[in-house]
PDB file of C-alpha atoms and ligand atoms in Angstrom:
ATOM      1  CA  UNK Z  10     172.053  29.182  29.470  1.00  0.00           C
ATOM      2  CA  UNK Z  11     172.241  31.086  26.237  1.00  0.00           C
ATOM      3  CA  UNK Z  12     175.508  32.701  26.487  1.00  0.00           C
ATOM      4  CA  UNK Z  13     177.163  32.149  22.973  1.00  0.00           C
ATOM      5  CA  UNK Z  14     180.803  31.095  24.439  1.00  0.00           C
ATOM      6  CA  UNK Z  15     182.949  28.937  22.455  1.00  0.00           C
ATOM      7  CA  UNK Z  16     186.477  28.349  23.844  1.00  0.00           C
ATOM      8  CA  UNK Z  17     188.597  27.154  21.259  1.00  0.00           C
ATOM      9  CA  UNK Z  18     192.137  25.467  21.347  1.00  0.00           C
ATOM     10  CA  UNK Z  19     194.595  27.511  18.950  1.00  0.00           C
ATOM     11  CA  UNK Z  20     196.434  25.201  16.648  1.00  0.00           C
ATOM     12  CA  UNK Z  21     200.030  25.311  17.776  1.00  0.00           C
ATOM     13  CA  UNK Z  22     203.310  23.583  16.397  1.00  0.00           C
ATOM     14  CA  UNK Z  23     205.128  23.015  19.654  1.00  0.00           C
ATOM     15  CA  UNK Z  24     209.070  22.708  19.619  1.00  0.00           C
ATOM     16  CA  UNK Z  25     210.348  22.170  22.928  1.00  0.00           C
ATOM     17  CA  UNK Z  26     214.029  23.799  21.984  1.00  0.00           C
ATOM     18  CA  UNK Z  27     212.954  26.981  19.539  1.00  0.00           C
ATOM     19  CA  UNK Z  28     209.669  27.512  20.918  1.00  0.00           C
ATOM     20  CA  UNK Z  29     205.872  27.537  19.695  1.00  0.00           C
ATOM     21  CA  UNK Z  30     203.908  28.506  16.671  1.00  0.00           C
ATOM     22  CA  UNK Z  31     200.376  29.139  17.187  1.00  0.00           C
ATOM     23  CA  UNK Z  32     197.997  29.734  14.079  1.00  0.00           C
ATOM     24  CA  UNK Z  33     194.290  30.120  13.015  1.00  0.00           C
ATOM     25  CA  UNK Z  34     192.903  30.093   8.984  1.00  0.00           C
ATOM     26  CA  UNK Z  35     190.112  32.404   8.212  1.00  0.00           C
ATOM     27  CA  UNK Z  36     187.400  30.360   7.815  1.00  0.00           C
ATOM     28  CA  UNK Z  37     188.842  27.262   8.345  1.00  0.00           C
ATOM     29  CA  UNK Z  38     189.826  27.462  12.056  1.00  0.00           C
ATOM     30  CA  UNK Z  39     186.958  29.911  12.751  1.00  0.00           C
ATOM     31  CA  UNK Z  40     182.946  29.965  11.993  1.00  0.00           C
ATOM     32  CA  UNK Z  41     183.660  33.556  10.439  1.00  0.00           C
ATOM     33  CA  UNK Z  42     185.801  35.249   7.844  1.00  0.00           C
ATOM     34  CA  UNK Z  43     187.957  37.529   9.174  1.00  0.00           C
ATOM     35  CA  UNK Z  44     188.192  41.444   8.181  1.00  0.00           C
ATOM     36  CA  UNK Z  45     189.708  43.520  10.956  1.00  0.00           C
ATOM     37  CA  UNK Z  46     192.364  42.116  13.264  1.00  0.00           C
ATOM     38  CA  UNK Z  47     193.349  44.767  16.504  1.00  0.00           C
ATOM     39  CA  UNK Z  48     195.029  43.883  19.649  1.00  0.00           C
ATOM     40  CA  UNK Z  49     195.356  46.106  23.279  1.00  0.00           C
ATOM     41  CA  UNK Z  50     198.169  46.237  25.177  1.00  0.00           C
ATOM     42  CA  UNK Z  51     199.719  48.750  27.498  1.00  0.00           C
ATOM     43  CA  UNK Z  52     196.729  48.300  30.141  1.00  0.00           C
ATOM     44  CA  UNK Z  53     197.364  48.812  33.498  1.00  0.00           C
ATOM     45  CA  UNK Z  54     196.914  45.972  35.779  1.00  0.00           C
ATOM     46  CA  UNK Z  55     193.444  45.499  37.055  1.00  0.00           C
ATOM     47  CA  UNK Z  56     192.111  48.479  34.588  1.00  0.00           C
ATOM     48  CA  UNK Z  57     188.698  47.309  33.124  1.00  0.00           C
ATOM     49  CA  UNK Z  58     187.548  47.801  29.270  1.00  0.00           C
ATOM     50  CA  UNK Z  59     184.825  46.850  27.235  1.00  0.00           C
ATOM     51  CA  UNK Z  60     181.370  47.094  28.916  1.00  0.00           C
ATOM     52  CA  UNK Z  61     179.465  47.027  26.048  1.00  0.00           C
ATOM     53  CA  UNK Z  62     177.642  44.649  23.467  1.00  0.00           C
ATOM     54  CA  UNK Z  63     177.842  44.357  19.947  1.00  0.00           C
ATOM     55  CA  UNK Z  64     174.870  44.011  17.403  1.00  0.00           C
ATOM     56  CA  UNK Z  65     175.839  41.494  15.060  1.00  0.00           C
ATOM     57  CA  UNK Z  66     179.968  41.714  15.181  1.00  0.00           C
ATOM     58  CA  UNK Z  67     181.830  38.048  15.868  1.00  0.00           C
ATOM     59  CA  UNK Z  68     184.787  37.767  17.228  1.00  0.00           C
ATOM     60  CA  UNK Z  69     188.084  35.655  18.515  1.00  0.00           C
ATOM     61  CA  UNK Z  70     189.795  37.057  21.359  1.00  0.00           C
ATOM     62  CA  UNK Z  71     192.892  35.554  22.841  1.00  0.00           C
ATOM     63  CA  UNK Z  72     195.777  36.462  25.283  1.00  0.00           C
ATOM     64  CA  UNK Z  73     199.719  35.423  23.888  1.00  0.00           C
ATOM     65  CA  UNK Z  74     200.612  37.275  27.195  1.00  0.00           C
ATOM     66  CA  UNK Z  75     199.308  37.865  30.521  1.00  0.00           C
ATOM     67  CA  UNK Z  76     196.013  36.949  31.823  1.00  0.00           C
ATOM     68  CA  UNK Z  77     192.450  38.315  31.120  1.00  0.00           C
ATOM     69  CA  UNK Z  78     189.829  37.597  32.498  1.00  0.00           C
ATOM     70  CA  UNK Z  79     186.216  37.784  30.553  1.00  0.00           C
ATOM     71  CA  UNK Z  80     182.683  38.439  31.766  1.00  0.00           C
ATOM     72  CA  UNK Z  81     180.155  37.432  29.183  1.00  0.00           C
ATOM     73  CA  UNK Z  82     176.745  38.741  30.315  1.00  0.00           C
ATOM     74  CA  UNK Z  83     173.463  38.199  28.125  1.00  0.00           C
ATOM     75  CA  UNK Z  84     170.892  39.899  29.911  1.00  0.00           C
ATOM     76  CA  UNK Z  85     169.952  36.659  31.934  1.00  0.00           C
ATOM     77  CA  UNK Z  86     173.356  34.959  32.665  1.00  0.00           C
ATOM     78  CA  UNK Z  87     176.875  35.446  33.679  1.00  0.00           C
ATOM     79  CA  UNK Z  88     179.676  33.925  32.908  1.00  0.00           C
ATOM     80  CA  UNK Z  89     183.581  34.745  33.271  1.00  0.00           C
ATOM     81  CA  UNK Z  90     186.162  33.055  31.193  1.00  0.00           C
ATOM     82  CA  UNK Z  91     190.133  33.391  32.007  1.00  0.00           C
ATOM     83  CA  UNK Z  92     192.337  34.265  29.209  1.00  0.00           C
ATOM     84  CA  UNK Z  93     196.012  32.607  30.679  1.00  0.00           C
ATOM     85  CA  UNK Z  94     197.770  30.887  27.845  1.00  0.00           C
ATOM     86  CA  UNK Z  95     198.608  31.576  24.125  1.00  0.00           C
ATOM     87  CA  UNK Z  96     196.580  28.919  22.363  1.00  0.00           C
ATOM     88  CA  UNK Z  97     193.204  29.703  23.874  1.00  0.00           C
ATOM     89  CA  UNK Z  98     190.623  31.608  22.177  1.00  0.00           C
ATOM     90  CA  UNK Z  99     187.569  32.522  22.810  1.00  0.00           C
ATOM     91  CA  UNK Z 100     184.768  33.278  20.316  1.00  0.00           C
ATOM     92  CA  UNK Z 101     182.265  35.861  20.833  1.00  0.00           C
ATOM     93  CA  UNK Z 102     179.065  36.601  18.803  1.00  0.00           C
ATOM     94  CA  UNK Z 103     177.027  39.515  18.535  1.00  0.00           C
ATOM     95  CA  UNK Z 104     174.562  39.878  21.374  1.00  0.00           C
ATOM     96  CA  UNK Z 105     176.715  39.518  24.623  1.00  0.00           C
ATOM     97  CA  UNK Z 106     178.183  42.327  26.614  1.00  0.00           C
ATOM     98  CA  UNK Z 107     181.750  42.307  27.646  1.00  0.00           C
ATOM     99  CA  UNK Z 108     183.896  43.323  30.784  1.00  0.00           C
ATOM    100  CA  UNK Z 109     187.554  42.659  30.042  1.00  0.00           C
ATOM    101  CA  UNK Z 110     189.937  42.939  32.878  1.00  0.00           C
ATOM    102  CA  UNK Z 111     193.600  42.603  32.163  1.00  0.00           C
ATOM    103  CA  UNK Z 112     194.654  40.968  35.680  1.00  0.00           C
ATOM    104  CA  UNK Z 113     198.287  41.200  35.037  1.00  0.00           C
ATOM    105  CA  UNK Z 114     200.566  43.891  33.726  1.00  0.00           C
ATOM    106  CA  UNK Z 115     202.156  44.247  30.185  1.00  0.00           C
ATOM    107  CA  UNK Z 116     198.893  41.745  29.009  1.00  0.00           C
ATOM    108  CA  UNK Z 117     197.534  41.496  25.682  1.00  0.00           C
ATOM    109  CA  UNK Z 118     194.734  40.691  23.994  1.00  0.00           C
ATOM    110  CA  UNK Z 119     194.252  40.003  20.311  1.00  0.00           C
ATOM    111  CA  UNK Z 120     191.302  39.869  18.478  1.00  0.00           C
ATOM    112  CA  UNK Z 121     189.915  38.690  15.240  1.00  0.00           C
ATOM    113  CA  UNK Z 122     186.919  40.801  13.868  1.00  0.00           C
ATOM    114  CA  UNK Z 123     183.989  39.681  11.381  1.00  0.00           C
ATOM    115  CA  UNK Z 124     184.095  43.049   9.950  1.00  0.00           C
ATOM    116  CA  UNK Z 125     184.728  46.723   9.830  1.00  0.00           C
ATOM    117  CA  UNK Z 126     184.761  48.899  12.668  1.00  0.00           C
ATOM    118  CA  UNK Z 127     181.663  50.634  12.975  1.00  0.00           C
ATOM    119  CA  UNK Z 128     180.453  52.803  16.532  1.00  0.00           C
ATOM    120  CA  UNK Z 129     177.243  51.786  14.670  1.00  0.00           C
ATOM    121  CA  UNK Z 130     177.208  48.278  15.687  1.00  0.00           C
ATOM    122  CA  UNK Z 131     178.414  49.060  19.434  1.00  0.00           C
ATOM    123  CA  UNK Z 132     175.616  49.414  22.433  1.00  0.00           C
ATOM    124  CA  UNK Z 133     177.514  50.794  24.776  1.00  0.00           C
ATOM    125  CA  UNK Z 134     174.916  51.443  27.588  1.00  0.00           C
ATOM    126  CA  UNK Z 135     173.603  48.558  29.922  1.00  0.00           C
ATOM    127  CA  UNK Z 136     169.757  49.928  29.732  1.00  0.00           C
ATOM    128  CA  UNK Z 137     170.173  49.907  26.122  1.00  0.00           C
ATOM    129  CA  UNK Z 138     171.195  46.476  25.795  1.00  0.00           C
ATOM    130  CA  UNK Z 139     168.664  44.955  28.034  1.00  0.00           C
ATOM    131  CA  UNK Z 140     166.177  46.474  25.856  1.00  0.00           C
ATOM    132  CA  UNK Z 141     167.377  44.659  22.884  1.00  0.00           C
ATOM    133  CA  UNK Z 142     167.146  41.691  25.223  1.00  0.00           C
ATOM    134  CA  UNK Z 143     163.957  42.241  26.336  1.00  0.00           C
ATOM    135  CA  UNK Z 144     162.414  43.210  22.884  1.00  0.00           C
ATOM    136  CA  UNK Z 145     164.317  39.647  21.263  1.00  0.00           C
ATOM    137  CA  UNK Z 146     166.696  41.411  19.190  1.00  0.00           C
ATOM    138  CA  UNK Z 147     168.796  38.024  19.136  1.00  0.00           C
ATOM    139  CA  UNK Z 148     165.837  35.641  18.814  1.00  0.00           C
TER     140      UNK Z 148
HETATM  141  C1  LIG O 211     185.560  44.619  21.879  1.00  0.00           C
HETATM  142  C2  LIG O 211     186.631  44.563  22.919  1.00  0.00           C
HETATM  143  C3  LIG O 211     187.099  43.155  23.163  1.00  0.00           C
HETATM  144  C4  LIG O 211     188.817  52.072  16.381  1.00  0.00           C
HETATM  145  O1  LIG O 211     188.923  53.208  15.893  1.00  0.00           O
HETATM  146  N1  LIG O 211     188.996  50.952  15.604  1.00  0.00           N
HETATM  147  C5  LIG O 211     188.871  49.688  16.084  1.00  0.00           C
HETATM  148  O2  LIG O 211     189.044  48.695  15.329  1.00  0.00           O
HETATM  149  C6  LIG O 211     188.552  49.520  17.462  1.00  0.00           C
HETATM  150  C7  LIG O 211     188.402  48.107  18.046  1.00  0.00           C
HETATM  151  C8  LIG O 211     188.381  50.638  18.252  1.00  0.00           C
HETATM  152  N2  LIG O 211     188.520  51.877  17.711  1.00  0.00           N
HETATM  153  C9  LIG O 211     188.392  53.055  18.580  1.00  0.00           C
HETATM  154  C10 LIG O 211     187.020  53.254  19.219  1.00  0.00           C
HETATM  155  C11 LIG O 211     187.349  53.994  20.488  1.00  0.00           C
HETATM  156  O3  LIG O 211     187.431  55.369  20.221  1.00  0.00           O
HETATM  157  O4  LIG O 211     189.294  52.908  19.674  1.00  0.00           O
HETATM  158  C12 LIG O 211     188.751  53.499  20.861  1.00  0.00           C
HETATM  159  C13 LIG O 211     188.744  52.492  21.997  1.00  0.00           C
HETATM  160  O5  LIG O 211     187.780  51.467  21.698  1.00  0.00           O
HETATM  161  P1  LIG O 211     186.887  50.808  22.851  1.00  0.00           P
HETATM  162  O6  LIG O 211     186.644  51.767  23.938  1.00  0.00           O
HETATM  163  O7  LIG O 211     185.696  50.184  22.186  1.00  0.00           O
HETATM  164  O8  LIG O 211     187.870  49.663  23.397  1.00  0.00           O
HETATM  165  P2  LIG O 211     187.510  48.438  24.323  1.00  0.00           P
HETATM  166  O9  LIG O 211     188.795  47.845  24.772  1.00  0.00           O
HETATM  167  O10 LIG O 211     186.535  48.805  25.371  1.00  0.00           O
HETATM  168  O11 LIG O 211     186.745  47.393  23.332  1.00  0.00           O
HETATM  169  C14 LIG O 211     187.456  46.753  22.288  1.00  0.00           C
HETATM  170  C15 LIG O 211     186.618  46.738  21.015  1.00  0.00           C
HETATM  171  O12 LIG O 211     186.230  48.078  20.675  1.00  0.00           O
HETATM  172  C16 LIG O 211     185.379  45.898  21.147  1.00  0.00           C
HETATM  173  O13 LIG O 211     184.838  45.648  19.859  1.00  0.00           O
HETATM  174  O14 LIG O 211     184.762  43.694  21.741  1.00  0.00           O
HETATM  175  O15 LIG O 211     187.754  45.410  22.649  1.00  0.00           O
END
């Protein structure tokens, strides 16, 4: 298995009578500095996003409401990772493709990006990626 997955608890202050505070430090909470943060929201239930790879962006993603569910692919294994509470992340590095499906209406998802956005760093089509794959573009 070489599926870079890294599930990570979200530090939360929990109060039982006002409710919960959930928070993450750039660099101290994550492996990466943080630059871009965007979140999606409005998906229909079921509707499927992603389905594509990025070159060398990291990422957090995580769900404050709904429920996601995440296929990590790396040109040899799968793996699917459900998104259901507010203090779970998951980190994503560059080098995995991603199918996102938002299982339950009015879901979100957040994410916390290593850099810029740039269509540059994107490989959007499946052949594509498996060629990187193949050719040890992640070695
Ligand atoms: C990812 C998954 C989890 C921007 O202009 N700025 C941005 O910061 C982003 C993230 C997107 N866009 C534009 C690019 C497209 O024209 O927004 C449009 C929709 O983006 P996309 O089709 O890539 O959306 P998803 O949900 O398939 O993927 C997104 C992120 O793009 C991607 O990095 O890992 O969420």
């Amino acid at each position: 298995m070489n599926l870079e997955i890294r599930l990570k608890e979200i530090r939360s202050i929990i109060n039982s009578e006002k409710g919960s505070l959930a928070f993450f430090e750039s660099n101290v909470d994550m492996p990466f500095a943080i630059k871009r943060i965007y979140y999606i929201y409005n998906v229909p239930p079921e509707e499927i996003r992603g389905s594509h790879a990025h070159k060398s962006l990291n990422q957090i993603l995580f769900c404050p409401h709904g429920e996601i569910m995440i296929t990590l692919k790396d040109g040899n294994t799968t793996e699917t990772v459900l998104l259901d509470r507010p203090n779970l992340g998951l980190i994503i590095y560059g080098g995995i493709w991603r199918e996102l499906k938002f299982l339950k209406a009015d879901s979100v998802l957040v994410v916390a990006a290593s850099d810029y956005y740039d269509e540059n760093d994107y490989i959007r089509n499946w052949d594509d990626f498996m060629n990187h794959v193949t050719l040890g573009y992640w070695k």
